[in-house]
Short mmCIF file of C-alpha atoms in Angstrom, two decimals:
data_model
loop_
_atom_site.label_atom_id
_atom_site.label_comp_id
_atom_site.label_asym_id
_atom_site.label_seq_id
_atom_site.Cartn_x
_atom_site.Cartn_y
_atom_site.Cartn_z
CA MET A 85 156.71 -13.45 -133.55
CA ASN A 86 160.49 -13.53 -133.44
CA ALA A 87 161.41 -12.18 -129.99
CA SER A 88 165.05 -11.61 -130.94
CA ILE A 89 164.09 -9.16 -133.68
CA SER A 90 161.47 -7.32 -131.64
CA MET A 91 163.92 -6.90 -128.74
CA GLY A 92 166.60 -5.27 -130.91
CA VAL A 93 169.09 -8.12 -131.05
CA SER A 94 171.43 -8.09 -134.04
CA ALA A 95 169.64 -10.25 -136.60
CA HIS A 96 172.88 -11.14 -138.41
CA ASN A 97 174.61 -13.08 -135.64
CA PRO A 98 173.61 -12.61 -131.98
CA LEU A 99 176.58 -14.70 -130.80
CA GLN A 100 179.04 -12.32 -132.47
CA ALA A 101 177.18 -9.42 -130.89
CA LEU A 102 177.69 -10.96 -127.43
CA ALA A 103 181.31 -11.83 -128.18
CA ARG A 104 182.06 -8.18 -129.06
CA LEU A 105 181.07 -7.26 -125.50
CA LEU A 106 183.74 -9.51 -123.95
CA PRO A 107 187.12 -7.99 -123.02
CA THR A 108 189.86 -9.10 -125.43
CA GLY A 109 191.19 -12.57 -124.61
CA THR A 110 188.33 -13.47 -122.26
CA PRO A 111 187.00 -17.01 -122.73
CA PHE A 112 183.29 -17.27 -123.48
CA PRO A 113 181.66 -18.44 -120.17
CA ILE A 114 179.45 -21.14 -121.67
CA THR A 115 178.97 -24.79 -120.87
CA LYS A 116 177.30 -27.63 -122.71
CA PRO A 117 173.53 -27.96 -122.29
CA PRO A 118 172.57 -29.29 -118.86
CA LYS A 119 171.51 -32.88 -118.38
CA ARG A 120 168.97 -33.62 -115.68
CA HIS A 121 171.52 -35.53 -113.60
CA GLU A 122 174.37 -33.00 -114.06
CA LYS A 123 174.62 -29.59 -112.42
CA ALA A 124 177.30 -27.29 -111.06
CA ALA A 125 178.06 -27.39 -107.34
CA ASN A 126 176.12 -24.14 -106.89
CA GLY A 127 173.34 -25.29 -109.22
CA LEU A 128 174.00 -22.49 -111.75
CA GLN A 129 174.82 -23.19 -115.39
CA LEU A 130 174.98 -21.04 -118.55
CA VAL A 131 173.92 -22.60 -121.84
CA LEU A 132 174.44 -21.14 -125.30
CA GLY A 133 171.27 -21.44 -127.38
CA SER A 134 171.17 -22.16 -131.10
CA ASP A 135 170.04 -18.56 -131.68
CA GLY A 136 173.19 -17.17 -130.01
CA ASN A 137 171.50 -16.14 -126.78
CA ILE A 138 172.46 -17.50 -123.37
CA THR A 139 170.08 -19.10 -120.88
CA ALA A 140 171.07 -19.35 -117.22
CA TYR A 141 169.76 -22.37 -115.32
CA HIS A 142 169.67 -22.74 -111.54
CA ASN A 143 169.11 -26.31 -110.38
CA ALA A 144 167.95 -27.20 -113.93
CA ASN A 145 165.33 -24.40 -113.98
CA PRO A 146 165.74 -21.48 -116.41
CA VAL A 147 166.12 -18.28 -114.38
CA ALA A 148 167.66 -15.72 -116.76
CA TRP A 149 168.10 -14.96 -120.45
CA ILE A 150 171.09 -12.99 -121.77
CA VAL A 151 170.98 -11.25 -125.16
CA ALA A 152 173.13 -8.71 -126.97
CA GLY A 153 171.17 -5.49 -127.25
CA TYR A 154 171.71 -2.22 -129.05
CA HIS A 155 170.22 1.20 -129.60
CA HIS A 156 170.74 2.99 -132.90
CA SER A 157 170.03 6.72 -132.72
CA LYS A 158 168.09 8.10 -135.67
CA GLU A 159 169.16 11.63 -134.74
CA THR A 160 172.92 11.18 -134.38
CA GLY A 161 173.49 7.86 -136.16
CA LEU A 162 175.42 6.55 -133.15
CA ARG A 163 175.06 2.94 -132.04
CA CYS A 164 175.27 1.79 -128.41
CA GLU A 165 175.80 -1.92 -127.68
CA PHE A 166 175.06 -3.55 -124.33
CA VAL A 167 174.03 -6.83 -122.71
CA ASP A 168 170.40 -7.29 -121.66
CA VAL A 169 169.49 -9.73 -118.90
CA ALA A 170 165.89 -10.78 -118.34
CA TYR A 171 165.45 -12.67 -115.08
CA ARG A 172 162.77 -13.82 -112.67
CA ARG A 173 162.56 -12.33 -109.20
CA GLN A 174 160.56 -13.82 -106.33
CA THR A 175 158.37 -11.34 -104.46
CA ARG A 176 156.05 -11.74 -101.49
CA ASN A 177 153.08 -12.04 -103.83
CA GLY A 178 154.53 -14.04 -106.71
CA ILE A 179 157.23 -13.93 -109.38
CA ASN A 180 158.12 -10.88 -111.50
CA MET A 181 160.07 -10.71 -114.76
CA GLU A 182 162.78 -8.05 -114.42
CA THR A 183 165.48 -6.72 -116.74
CA ALA A 184 168.97 -5.32 -116.24
CA ASP A 185 171.46 -3.79 -118.70
CA PHE A 186 175.26 -4.15 -118.60
CA ASP A 187 178.20 -2.91 -120.66
CA THR A 188 179.89 -6.31 -120.94
CA LEU A 189 179.02 -9.99 -120.82
CA PRO A 190 181.21 -10.66 -117.73
CA GLU A 191 179.27 -7.97 -115.83
CA ALA A 192 176.00 -9.66 -116.78
CA VAL A 193 177.31 -13.07 -115.69
CA SER A 194 178.52 -11.62 -112.37
CA PHE A 195 175.05 -10.19 -111.77
CA ILE A 196 173.43 -13.58 -112.41
CA ASN A 197 175.97 -15.23 -110.09
CA ALA A 198 175.12 -12.79 -107.31
CA ALA A 199 171.38 -13.12 -107.85
CA PHE A 200 171.23 -16.90 -108.13
CA GLY A 201 174.06 -18.27 -106.03
CA GLY A 202 177.74 -18.51 -106.69
CA ALA A 203 180.30 -18.69 -109.44
CA VAL A 204 179.77 -20.32 -112.80
#
């Protein structure tokens, strides 16, 4: 099953969908894929996947997935675009998969920074 289609990501070009959610003139906050011996000082790194989605790594472990999402109303015909973040959260009894929605990509990146330790 193709998760990007079932989750409502634009099938044409997910990277363009994410780029539309950046303020004009904002650089795309992506780095090259992590190597086992390289990591940021805070251990957090964003990596653009071949499918146009972004994976956030903390100390070389994947901790969040960022995708461009949308809702298309059948009643009004209006389309709402947003950024979805799926991330893991440690609890007393284990690990949960959580989600959060944001209007822009920088807001999503700021959330991941706050949740997993520092600036990217």
